[in-house]
Coordinates of C-alpha atoms in Angstrom, one line a residue:
Chain A
M7 CA 0.0 0.0 0.0
S8 CA 2.7 2.4 1.0
Q9 CA 4.7 1.3 -2.0
I10 CA 1.9 2.4 -4.3
N11 CA 1.4 5.6 -2.5
M12 CA 5.1 6.5 -2.9
E13 CA 5.0 5.8 -6.6
V14 CA 2.0 8.0 -7.0
S15 CA 3.6 10.8 -5.1
Q16 CA 6.8 10.5 -7.1
K17 CA 4.8 10.7 -10.3
D18 CA 2.9 13.7 -8.9
L19 CA 6.2 15.4 -8.1
Q20 CA 7.4 14.9 -11.7
L21 CA 4.2 16.3 -13.1
N22 CA 4.0 19.2 -10.6
P23 CA 7.3 20.2 -9.1
N24 CA 5.6 22.5 -6.6
L25 CA 4.0 19.5 -4.9
K26 CA 6.4 18.3 -2.2
S27 CA 5.9 15.0 -0.5
K28 CA 6.1 15.8 3.2
P29 CA 7.2 13.1 5.5
D30 CA 5.0 12.2 8.5
T31 CA 6.9 14.0 11.2
L32 CA 5.7 13.9 14.9
T33 CA 4.7 17.5 14.7
R34 CA 2.6 16.9 11.6
I35 CA 0.9 13.9 13.2
F36 CA 0.2 16.0 16.2
F37 CA -1.4 18.8 14.2
Q38 CA -3.4 16.4 12.2
K39 CA -4.9 14.7 15.3
F40 CA -5.4 18.0 17.1
T41 CA -7.2 19.7 14.2
K42 CA -9.6 16.7 14.0
N43 CA -10.9 17.6 17.4
K44 CA -13.3 20.5 16.5
L45 CA -13.9 21.6 20.1
A46 CA -10.2 21.9 20.7
V47 CA -9.7 24.0 17.6
I48 CA -12.6 26.3 18.5
G49 CA -11.2 26.5 22.0
S50 CA -7.8 27.5 20.7
I51 CA -9.3 30.2 18.5
V52 CA -11.5 31.7 21.2
L53 CA -8.7 31.6 23.8
F54 CA -6.3 33.3 21.3
I55 CA -8.9 36.1 20.9
I56 CA -9.3 36.4 24.7
I57 CA -5.5 36.5 25.3
M58 CA -4.9 39.0 22.6
S59 CA -7.6 41.3 23.8
A60 CA -6.2 41.2 27.3
V61 CA -2.7 41.8 26.1
L62 CA -3.8 44.7 23.9
A63 CA -6.2 46.1 26.5
P64 CA -4.6 49.6 26.7
W65 CA -5.0 50.0 22.9
I66 CA -8.4 48.4 22.5
A67 CA -10.2 49.7 25.6
P68 CA -12.4 52.8 24.8
Y69 CA -11.9 54.2 28.4
K70 CA -9.5 54.0 31.3
F71 CA -10.3 51.2 33.7
E72 CA -10.3 53.6 36.7
D73 CA -12.3 56.4 35.1
I74 CA -15.3 57.2 37.3
N75 CA -18.3 58.9 35.8
L76 CA -21.0 59.2 38.4
L77 CA -23.5 60.6 36.0
D78 CA -23.5 57.3 34.1
K79 CA -24.0 54.9 36.9
L80 CA -25.3 51.4 36.0
K81 CA -26.1 52.3 32.3
P82 CA -27.3 49.4 30.2
P83 CA -25.3 48.3 27.2
S84 CA -25.3 50.9 24.5
K85 CA -23.3 52.4 21.7
E86 CA -21.4 54.5 24.1
Y87 CA -20.8 51.8 26.7
W88 CA -20.8 48.5 24.9
L89 CA -21.5 46.3 27.9
G90 CA -22.9 49.0 30.2
T91 CA -21.3 50.6 33.3
D92 CA -20.9 49.6 36.9
R93 CA -21.9 51.3 40.2
Y94 CA -19.3 54.1 39.7
G95 CA -20.1 54.6 36.0
R96 CA -16.9 52.8 34.9
D97 CA -17.1 51.1 31.5
I98 CA -17.6 47.3 32.0
F99 CA -16.1 46.4 28.7
T100 CA -12.8 48.2 29.5
R101 CA -12.7 46.6 33.0
L102 CA -13.3 43.2 31.6
L103 CA -10.3 43.6 29.2
Y104 CA -8.0 44.7 32.0
G105 CA -9.5 42.1 34.4
G106 CA -8.5 39.4 31.8
R107 CA -4.9 40.5 32.1
I108 CA -4.8 39.7 35.8
S109 CA -6.7 36.5 35.6
L110 CA -4.6 35.1 32.8
L111 CA -1.3 36.4 34.3
V112 CA -2.1 34.7 37.6
G113 CA -3.2 31.5 35.8
F114 CA -0.1 31.2 33.5
C115 CA 2.5 32.2 36.1
S116 CA 1.1 30.1 38.9
V117 CA 1.0 27.0 36.6
A118 CA 4.6 27.8 35.5
G119 CA 5.6 27.9 39.2
A120 CA 3.6 24.8 40.0
L121 CA 5.3 22.9 37.1
I122 CA 8.8 23.9 38.3
I123 CA 8.1 22.5 41.8
G124 CA 6.0 19.6 40.7
V125 CA 8.3 18.4 37.9
S126 CA 11.4 18.6 40.2
V127 CA 9.8 16.8 43.1
G128 CA 8.2 14.2 40.9
A129 CA 11.3 13.6 38.9
V130 CA 13.5 13.2 41.9
A131 CA 11.0 10.9 43.7
G132 CA 10.4 8.8 40.6
Y133 CA 14.1 8.6 39.5
F134 CA 15.7 7.8 42.8
G135 CA 12.8 5.9 44.4
G136 CA 13.2 4.3 47.8
I137 CA 13.3 6.5 50.9
V138 CA 13.5 9.8 48.9
D139 CA 10.4 8.8 47.0
A140 CA 8.5 7.8 50.2
I141 CA 9.3 11.1 52.0
L142 CA 8.4 13.3 49.0
M143 CA 5.2 11.4 48.3
R144 CA 4.0 11.7 51.9
L145 CA 4.6 15.4 51.6
V146 CA 2.4 15.4 48.5
D147 CA -0.3 13.4 50.4
I148 CA -0.2 16.0 53.2
V149 CA -0.7 19.0 50.9
I150 CA -3.4 17.2 48.9
S151 CA -5.3 16.3 52.0
I152 CA -6.0 19.8 53.1
P153 CA -8.9 21.3 51.0
S154 CA -7.2 23.8 48.8
I155 CA -9.8 26.5 49.3
F156 CA -9.1 26.4 53.1
L157 CA -5.4 26.5 52.5
L158 CA -5.8 29.4 50.1
I159 CA -8.0 31.5 52.3
T160 CA -5.8 30.9 55.3
V161 CA -2.6 31.8 53.6
V162 CA -4.1 34.9 51.8
T163 CA -5.5 36.3 55.1
I164 CA -2.0 36.0 56.6
F165 CA 0.0 37.4 53.7
K166 CA -1.3 40.4 51.8
P167 CA -2.9 39.3 48.5
S168 CA -0.8 41.2 45.9
V169 CA -0.5 39.7 42.4
A170 CA 3.0 38.3 43.1
N171 CA 1.8 36.8 46.4
L172 CA -1.2 35.2 44.8
I173 CA 1.0 33.6 42.1
L174 CA 3.4 32.3 44.7
I175 CA 0.6 30.9 46.8
F176 CA -1.2 29.2 43.9
A177 CA 2.1 27.7 42.8
L178 CA 2.8 26.4 46.3
I179 CA -0.6 24.8 46.5
S180 CA -1.2 23.3 43.0
W181 CA 2.1 21.5 42.3
T182 CA 1.0 18.2 43.9
S183 CA -0.9 16.7 41.0
T184 CA 1.9 17.4 38.6
A185 CA 4.4 15.8 41.1
R186 CA 2.3 12.6 41.3
L187 CA 2.0 12.5 37.5
V188 CA 5.7 13.0 36.8
R189 CA 6.7 10.5 39.5
G190 CA 4.5 7.9 37.8
E191 CA 6.0 8.6 34.4
F192 CA 9.6 8.4 35.8
L193 CA 8.9 5.2 37.6
S194 CA 8.0 3.5 34.4
L195 CA 10.6 5.2 32.2
R196 CA 13.6 4.8 34.5
T197 CA 13.8 1.0 33.9
R198 CA 13.9 1.4 30.1
E199 CA 16.9 0.4 28.0
F200 CA 17.9 3.9 26.9
V201 CA 18.2 5.0 30.6
L202 CA 20.2 2.0 31.4
A203 CA 22.5 2.7 28.4
S204 CA 23.0 6.3 29.6
K205 CA 23.8 5.1 33.1
T206 CA 26.4 2.6 31.9
I207 CA 28.3 5.2 30.1
G208 CA 28.4 7.3 33.3
T209 CA 26.0 10.1 32.5
K210 CA 25.2 12.3 35.5
S211 CA 21.8 11.8 37.2
Y212 CA 20.5 15.3 36.5
K213 CA 21.4 14.9 32.8
I214 CA 19.5 11.6 32.5
I215 CA 16.5 13.2 34.3
F216 CA 16.3 16.4 32.3
S217 CA 17.6 15.5 28.9
H218 CA 16.6 11.8 28.6
I219 CA 13.6 11.0 30.7
L220 CA 11.8 14.3 31.0
P221 CA 11.2 14.8 27.2
N222 CA 9.5 11.4 27.1
A223 CA 7.2 12.4 29.9
M224 CA 6.3 15.8 28.4
G225 CA 2.9 14.8 26.9
P226 CA 0.9 14.1 30.1
I227 CA 2.7 17.1 31.7
I228 CA 1.5 19.5 29.0
V229 CA -2.1 18.2 29.2
S230 CA -2.3 18.5 33.0
A231 CA -0.7 21.9 32.9
T232 CA -3.4 23.1 30.4
L233 CA -6.2 21.9 32.6
L234 CA -4.4 23.4 35.7
V235 CA -4.5 26.9 34.2
G236 CA -8.3 26.7 33.9
S237 CA -8.7 25.5 37.5
V238 CA -6.3 28.2 38.9
I239 CA -8.3 30.9 37.0
L240 CA -11.5 29.5 38.7
S241 CA -9.9 29.6 42.1
E242 CA -8.5 33.1 41.7
A243 CA -11.9 34.3 40.6
A244 CA -13.4 32.6 43.7
L245 CA -10.9 34.3 46.0
S246 CA -11.3 37.7 44.4
Y247 CA -15.1 37.2 44.7
L248 CA -14.7 36.7 48.4
G249 CA -12.7 40.0 48.5
L250 CA -9.5 38.0 49.3
G251 CA -7.8 38.2 45.9
I252 CA -6.9 41.1 43.7
Q253 CA -7.9 44.3 45.4
P254 CA -10.0 47.0 43.8
P255 CA -9.6 49.4 42.0
T256 CA -7.5 47.0 39.9
P257 CA -10.2 45.0 38.1
S258 CA -10.2 41.2 38.0
W259 CA -13.1 39.0 36.8
G260 CA -13.6 37.8 40.3
N261 CA -13.6 41.2 42.1
M262 CA -16.0 42.6 39.5
L263 CA -18.4 39.9 40.5
E264 CA -17.9 40.8 44.1
D265 CA -18.8 44.4 43.2
A266 CA -21.9 43.2 41.3
Q267 CA -23.2 41.1 44.2
N268 CA -25.5 43.7 45.5
Y269 CA -29.3 43.9 45.6
T270 CA -29.6 47.2 43.7
V271 CA -27.2 46.0 41.0
M272 CA -29.1 42.8 40.5
L273 CA -32.4 44.6 40.3
K274 CA -31.3 47.5 38.1
A275 CA -28.4 46.1 36.1
P276 CA -28.7 42.3 35.8
W277 CA -26.3 42.3 32.8
Y278 CA -23.3 43.5 35.0
P279 CA -22.8 40.2 37.0
F280 CA -23.5 38.3 33.8
F281 CA -20.5 39.3 31.7
P282 CA -17.5 38.7 34.1
G283 CA -18.8 35.2 35.0
L284 CA -19.4 34.4 31.3
L285 CA -15.8 35.3 30.5
I286 CA -14.5 33.1 33.3
L287 CA -16.7 30.3 32.1
L288 CA -15.6 30.8 28.5
T289 CA -11.9 30.9 29.3
V290 CA -11.9 27.9 31.6
L291 CA -14.0 26.0 29.0
C292 CA -11.4 26.8 26.3
F293 CA -8.5 25.5 28.5
N294 CA -10.4 22.3 29.2
F295 CA -11.3 21.8 25.5
I296 CA -7.7 22.4 24.5
G297 CA -6.4 20.0 27.2
D298 CA -8.8 17.3 26.0
G299 CA -7.6 17.8 22.4
L300 CA -3.9 17.7 23.5
R301 CA -4.5 14.5 25.4
D302 CA -5.6 12.7 22.3
A303 CA -3.1 14.4 20.0
L304 CA -0.1 13.7 22.2
D305 CA -1.0 10.2 23.0
P306 CA 0.8 7.9 20.6
K307 CA -1.7 5.1 21.3
T308 CA -4.6 6.9 19.6
I309 CA -4.2 6.1 15.9
E310 CA -6.8 6.9 13.3
Chain B
M12 CA -9.0 -8.3 54.6
V13 CA -8.9 -7.3 58.3
S14 CA -5.1 -7.0 58.2
Y15 CA -5.4 -4.9 55.0
I16 CA -7.7 -2.5 56.7
F17 CA -5.5 -2.4 59.7
R18 CA -2.4 -1.8 57.7
R19 CA -4.1 0.9 55.6
T20 CA -5.3 2.6 58.8
L21 CA -1.8 2.6 60.3
M22 CA -0.5 4.3 57.2
A23 CA -2.9 7.1 57.7
I24 CA -1.4 8.1 61.1
P25 CA 1.8 9.7 59.9
L26 CA -0.3 11.5 57.3
L27 CA -2.6 13.0 60.0
L28 CA 0.4 14.1 62.0
G29 CA 1.9 15.8 59.0
I30 CA -1.3 17.6 58.3
T31 CA -1.4 19.0 61.9
I32 CA 2.2 20.0 61.6
L33 CA 1.6 21.9 58.4
S34 CA -1.5 23.6 59.7
F35 CA 0.3 24.6 62.9
A36 CA 3.3 25.9 60.9
I37 CA 1.1 28.1 58.6
I38 CA -0.6 29.8 61.5
K39 CA 2.7 30.2 63.4
A40 CA 4.0 32.0 60.3
A41 CA 1.3 34.7 60.8
P42 CA 3.0 37.9 62.0
G43 CA 3.1 37.8 65.7
G44 CA 1.4 34.4 65.9
P45 CA -2.1 33.4 66.5
V46 CA -2.8 35.4 69.7
A47 CA -1.0 38.6 68.8
M48 CA -4.2 40.2 67.8
L49 CA -5.6 39.7 71.3
M50 CA -2.9 41.8 72.7
D51 CA -3.5 45.5 73.3
P52 CA -0.5 47.4 71.8
K53 CA -0.6 49.8 74.8
M54 CA -0.4 46.8 77.2
K55 CA 2.1 47.2 80.1
A56 CA 5.2 45.1 80.0
S57 CA 4.2 43.1 83.1
D58 CA 0.7 42.5 81.7
R59 CA 2.2 41.4 78.5
E60 CA 4.3 38.8 80.3
K61 CA 1.3 37.5 82.1
F62 CA -0.6 37.3 78.8
E63 CA 2.3 35.4 77.1
E64 CA 2.5 33.1 80.1
K65 CA -1.3 32.4 80.0
Y66 CA -1.3 31.4 76.3
G67 CA 2.0 29.5 76.6
L68 CA 3.8 31.9 74.2
N69 CA 7.0 31.5 76.1
D70 CA 7.2 27.8 75.5
P71 CA 9.4 26.5 72.7
V72 CA 7.4 26.0 69.5
Y73 CA 7.4 22.2 69.7
V74 CA 6.0 22.3 73.2
Q75 CA 3.2 24.6 72.0
Y76 CA 2.5 22.2 69.1
F77 CA 2.3 19.1 71.3
K78 CA 0.1 21.0 73.8
W79 CA -2.2 22.0 70.9
L80 CA -2.2 18.4 69.5
G81 CA -2.9 16.9 72.9
N82 CA -5.8 19.2 73.5
M83 CA -7.2 18.5 70.0
A84 CA -7.0 14.7 70.6
K85 CA -9.2 15.3 73.6
G86 CA -11.7 17.2 71.4
D87 CA -10.7 20.5 72.9
F88 CA -10.0 23.0 70.1
G89 CA -9.6 26.0 72.4
E90 CA -11.8 29.1 72.6
S91 CA -12.8 31.4 69.8
L92 CA -10.8 34.7 69.8
I93 CA -13.7 36.7 68.5
K94 CA -16.6 35.3 70.5
R95 CA -14.7 35.2 73.8
G96 CA -15.4 32.2 76.0
T97 CA -17.2 30.2 73.3
P98 CA -15.4 26.9 72.7
V99 CA -14.5 26.3 69.1
S100 CA -16.1 22.9 69.2
E101 CA -19.5 24.5 70.1
L102 CA -19.3 26.8 67.1
I103 CA -18.5 23.9 64.9
L104 CA -21.2 21.6 66.3
N105 CA -23.8 24.4 65.9
R106 CA -23.0 24.7 62.2
L107 CA -22.5 21.0 61.4
P108 CA -26.2 20.0 60.8
N109 CA -26.6 22.8 58.2
T110 CA -23.6 21.7 56.2
L111 CA -24.5 18.0 56.5
L112 CA -28.0 18.8 55.2
L113 CA -26.8 20.8 52.2
M114 CA -24.0 18.2 51.4
T115 CA -26.3 15.2 51.6
V116 CA -29.1 16.7 49.5
S117 CA -26.8 18.0 46.8
F118 CA -24.8 14.8 46.7
L119 CA -27.9 12.7 46.3
L120 CA -29.1 15.1 43.6
A121 CA -25.8 14.7 41.7
V122 CA -25.8 10.9 42.0
L123 CA -29.4 10.4 41.0
I124 CA -29.0 12.6 37.9
A125 CA -25.5 11.7 36.9
I126 CA -25.6 7.9 37.0
P127 CA -28.5 7.4 34.6
I128 CA -27.1 10.0 32.2
G129 CA -23.7 8.4 32.3
I130 CA -25.1 4.9 31.7
Y131 CA -27.2 6.2 28.8
S132 CA -24.2 7.9 27.3
A133 CA -22.2 4.8 27.5
M134 CA -25.0 2.7 25.9
R135 CA -25.3 5.2 23.0
P136 CA -21.9 6.7 22.6
Y137 CA -21.5 9.5 20.1
S138 CA -25.3 9.8 19.7
P139 CA -26.7 13.4 19.6
L140 CA -27.9 13.1 23.2
D141 CA -24.4 11.9 24.3
Y142 CA -22.8 14.9 22.7
T143 CA -25.3 17.2 24.4
F144 CA -24.5 15.6 27.8
T145 CA -20.7 15.8 27.1
V146 CA -20.9 19.5 26.2
G147 CA -23.2 20.0 29.3
S148 CA -20.7 18.4 31.6
F149 CA -17.8 20.5 30.2
L150 CA -20.0 23.5 30.9
G151 CA -20.7 22.3 34.4
V152 CA -17.0 21.8 35.3
A153 CA -16.1 25.2 33.9
T154 CA -18.9 27.2 35.5
P155 CA -17.7 29.2 38.5
N156 CA -20.3 28.0 41.1
F157 CA -20.5 31.4 42.9
W158 CA -21.4 33.0 39.6
F159 CA -24.0 30.4 38.9
G160 CA -25.5 30.9 42.3
L161 CA -25.5 34.7 41.8
I162 CA -27.3 34.3 38.5
L163 CA -29.9 31.9 40.0
I164 CA -30.5 34.4 42.9
M165 CA -30.8 37.2 40.5
F166 CA -33.2 35.5 38.2
F167 CA -35.3 33.3 40.6
S168 CA -35.1 35.3 43.8
V169 CA -34.8 38.9 42.9
T170 CA -36.6 39.1 39.6
L171 CA -39.2 36.4 39.9
G172 CA -39.4 36.1 43.7
W173 CA -39.8 32.4 43.6
F174 CA -37.1 31.5 46.1
P175 CA -35.6 33.2 49.1
T176 CA -32.2 34.8 48.5
G177 CA -30.5 33.0 51.3
G178 CA -30.5 31.4 54.7
V179 CA -31.7 28.1 56.0
A180 CA -35.2 29.1 57.0
T181 CA -37.4 32.2 57.3
L182 CA -36.4 34.2 60.3
N183 CA -38.7 34.1 63.4
A184 CA -41.1 31.8 61.6
P185 CA -42.2 28.5 63.1
F186 CA -40.5 25.4 61.7
S187 CA -42.1 24.2 58.5
L188 CA -40.7 21.5 56.2
W189 CA -41.7 23.3 53.0
D190 CA -39.9 26.4 54.2
R191 CA -36.7 24.5 54.7
I192 CA -36.9 22.8 51.3
H193 CA -37.7 26.1 49.7
H194 CA -34.5 27.5 51.1
L195 CA -32.5 24.4 50.2
I196 CA -33.3 24.1 46.5
L197 CA -31.1 26.8 45.0
P198 CA -27.9 26.1 47.0
A199 CA -28.2 22.4 46.6
L200 CA -28.6 22.8 42.8
V201 CA -25.5 25.0 42.6
L202 CA -23.4 22.6 44.7
A203 CA -24.6 19.6 42.7
T204 CA -23.7 21.1 39.3
A205 CA -19.9 20.6 39.3
D206 CA -20.1 17.1 40.9
L207 CA -22.9 16.2 38.5
A208 CA -20.6 17.0 35.6
A209 CA -17.6 15.1 36.9
L210 CA -19.7 12.1 38.0
T211 CA -21.4 11.9 34.6
R212 CA -18.0 11.7 32.9
Y213 CA -16.7 9.0 35.3
T214 CA -19.8 6.9 35.0
R215 CA -19.7 7.1 31.2
S216 CA -16.1 6.1 30.8
S217 CA -16.4 3.3 33.4
M218 CA -19.5 1.9 31.8
L219 CA -17.9 2.2 28.3
D220 CA -15.0 0.0 29.5
V221 CA -17.4 -2.6 30.9
L222 CA -19.7 -2.7 27.9
K223 CA -16.7 -3.5 25.7
Q224 CA -16.0 -6.7 27.7
D225 CA -16.5 -10.2 26.2
Y226 CA -19.1 -11.2 28.8
I227 CA -21.4 -8.4 27.7
R228 CA -21.1 -9.5 24.1
T229 CA -21.7 -13.1 25.1
A230 CA -24.8 -12.2 27.1
K231 CA -26.1 -10.1 24.1
S232 CA -25.4 -12.9 21.6
K233 CA -27.4 -15.3 23.8
G234 CA -30.4 -13.1 22.9
F235 CA -30.9 -11.2 26.1
K236 CA -32.4 -7.7 25.7
E237 CA -29.9 -4.9 25.8
K238 CA -31.5 -3.3 28.8
K239 CA -31.3 -6.5 30.8
V240 CA -27.7 -7.1 29.9
V241 CA -26.7 -3.6 30.9
I242 CA -28.6 -3.6 34.1
K243 CA -27.7 -7.1 35.2
H244 CA -24.1 -7.4 34.0
G245 CA -23.0 -3.9 33.1
I246 CA -24.0 -1.7 36.0
R247 CA -22.7 -4.2 38.6
N248 CA -19.2 -3.9 37.3
G249 CA -19.3 -0.4 36.0
M250 CA -20.3 1.0 39.4
I251 CA -17.2 -0.3 41.2
P252 CA -15.0 2.7 40.4
I253 CA -17.9 5.0 41.1
I254 CA -18.5 3.6 44.6
T255 CA -14.9 4.4 45.5
L256 CA -15.4 7.9 44.1
F257 CA -18.0 8.6 46.8
G258 CA -15.3 8.1 49.4
L259 CA -13.1 10.6 47.6
M260 CA -15.9 13.2 46.9
L261 CA -17.7 13.3 50.2
P262 CA -15.1 15.0 52.2
S263 CA -14.5 17.6 49.5
F264 CA -17.9 19.0 50.2
I265 CA -16.8 20.8 53.4
G266 CA -14.3 22.8 51.4
G267 CA -16.3 22.8 48.2
A268 CA -19.4 24.1 49.9
A269 CA -17.6 27.0 51.4
I270 CA -18.2 29.5 48.6
T271 CA -21.7 28.3 47.8
E272 CA -22.6 28.7 51.5
K273 CA -21.2 32.2 51.4
V274 CA -23.3 33.1 48.3
F275 CA -26.5 31.8 49.8
A276 CA -25.7 33.1 53.4
W277 CA -26.1 29.4 54.4
P278 CA -24.8 29.2 58.0
G279 CA -22.7 26.1 57.6
L280 CA -19.1 25.2 58.3
G281 CA -17.7 26.7 55.1
Q282 CA -19.2 30.1 55.9
L283 CA -17.9 29.8 59.4
F284 CA -14.4 29.2 58.0
I285 CA -14.6 32.2 55.6
D286 CA -15.9 34.5 58.3
S287 CA -13.3 33.3 60.8
A288 CA -10.6 33.8 58.2
F289 CA -11.7 37.4 57.7
Q290 CA -11.7 38.0 61.5
R291 CA -8.4 36.1 61.9
D292 CA -10.0 33.8 64.5
Y293 CA -7.1 31.4 64.3
P294 CA -8.4 28.6 66.7
V295 CA -11.5 28.2 64.5
I296 CA -9.4 28.2 61.3
M297 CA -7.0 25.6 62.6
A298 CA -9.7 23.4 63.9
L299 CA -11.7 23.4 60.7
T300 CA -8.6 22.9 58.5
V301 CA -7.5 19.9 60.5
I302 CA -11.0 18.4 60.7
S303 CA -11.6 18.7 57.0
A304 CA -8.2 17.2 56.3
V305 CA -9.0 14.3 58.6
F306 CA -12.2 13.8 56.6
V307 CA -10.2 13.6 53.4
V308 CA -7.9 11.0 54.9
I309 CA -10.8 9.0 56.2
G310 CA -12.6 9.3 52.8
N311 CA -9.5 8.0 51.0
L312 CA -9.3 5.1 53.5
L313 CA -12.9 4.4 52.9
A314 CA -12.5 4.5 49.1
D315 CA -9.7 1.9 49.3
I316 CA -11.6 -0.4 51.6
L317 CA -14.8 -0.1 49.5
Y318 CA -12.8 -1.0 46.5
A319 CA -11.4 -4.1 48.2
I320 CA -14.8 -5.1 49.3
F321 CA -16.7 -4.6 46.0
D322 CA -14.0 -5.8 43.6
P323 CA -13.0 -9.4 44.4
R324 CA -10.4 -9.2 41.7
I325 CA -8.3 -6.8 43.8
E326 CA -5.5 -8.5 45.8
Y327 CA -4.6 -6.9 49.0

């Protein structure tokens, strides 16, 4: 079958020199599988739009996020204010753009931090095994056992919730699942022949861990990181909603909802609480769709 | 079996100790420690010494930890710093029934809806209805539950006036069952949504695995009706992982319910925790953190034991 295909493509090449026969590289297989998952593709496009509008907020936003206009309090969506205004007459569309910057920044940076901790702990535990593994995994068990919302609230009330602190706290709390995952991958990979080969020629442990085993474990790590970004964005919104996260006047999707949770707002301006929540939902949904698509695309076992 | 349960329980002990150490360390990291806020900054030096003596602040940290641990083992969580003289255990016991009620109802709601949907999806995978449920469960997982609660309050309570905006019962009214149910519907619905979504996905994938098995095909080829095969042979095996999920999900309700309780002004443990955190009532925070972590550990233990009981293929 492949023989015939090759002949055909060779003939095509002779007929049409512009037509190149591309080999099936891993990247190409990955893209083919990923683009087959419609939800993942839609998720990527929507997320790209959300990220770009957050990054370009200062250039897109029609107003300044802290501009108060008391004459235009709780105005419904109109040509002037696309998504209406809040209790201080601030433009909701503008504040949503700026709020997205904070939510996404906290999401991405926290997960980057959690990955650094989780991958290191998991790699060391899985590679060395034995007593090191036992101690590190008990540490994971302890952190996982305490409900994360309690841990978050406690730590945030003790240390002031600046953006940097929030990122640090989220990283320190959410590394555990990555550590467990990486440990599992390392446990199964460390007995493979290519690791043994490296060991016999005297390669240093850290080199085996980072340049030989880790690249083979990247697939599941990327998938879980994608899903983690979504869950961190949800938790950050919940904290800000309680008034424990990003402090006003800096907008975040969560603290806009806190602001909107008010009887007069709900009665007079029901669209206000609707938009920030919808954006959180949409963003988290995108991350989950993409994570799902990546899972299938990075898994060598799923063959069409 | 007995020895397995015994071994598994023994393994939980160092874990519990670790949890108490971590909780203690976090609170100790607070500037000035847990009782600093009780001290009057204008306090005289001699009074300050008496104060520090009374709360054992002069003891080495490990002595303080063991005292705290010892008291906790006896069920003494100390006194609330905000409501002076009220034992923490009393505060917790007062709130416990409300949280248990909300937890149980929303959990039952989630299970009763999720399992039939999951089984149907597994029987007709990739059908239009399965796709609908799949997208629905993605939505359920991604929805911030406080926002969902807010929207429900806005629509059903504020605009339509069908449900109360919060609380467990109408204030100063005599007890009535309908009134309690009326207050329970919205918070239980919100709390059930996320678990409903997760539980549907688990049931679907577990049932899909089972329905692919040879014994299912054999039963079908013998001419049994599909319904009968699924109910008699499929569900029995497909539910094993789900049963163990209960053990893992139940304890998460204390933490998971916290924000929902806050949205609906539901006077349960979660709201007690949030309020105490705002007021820096450290004894309450520490007690609730440790108790909920203990629940998680017990839940995990229960999950493992249930697995061993229900799945005879497991060797232990």
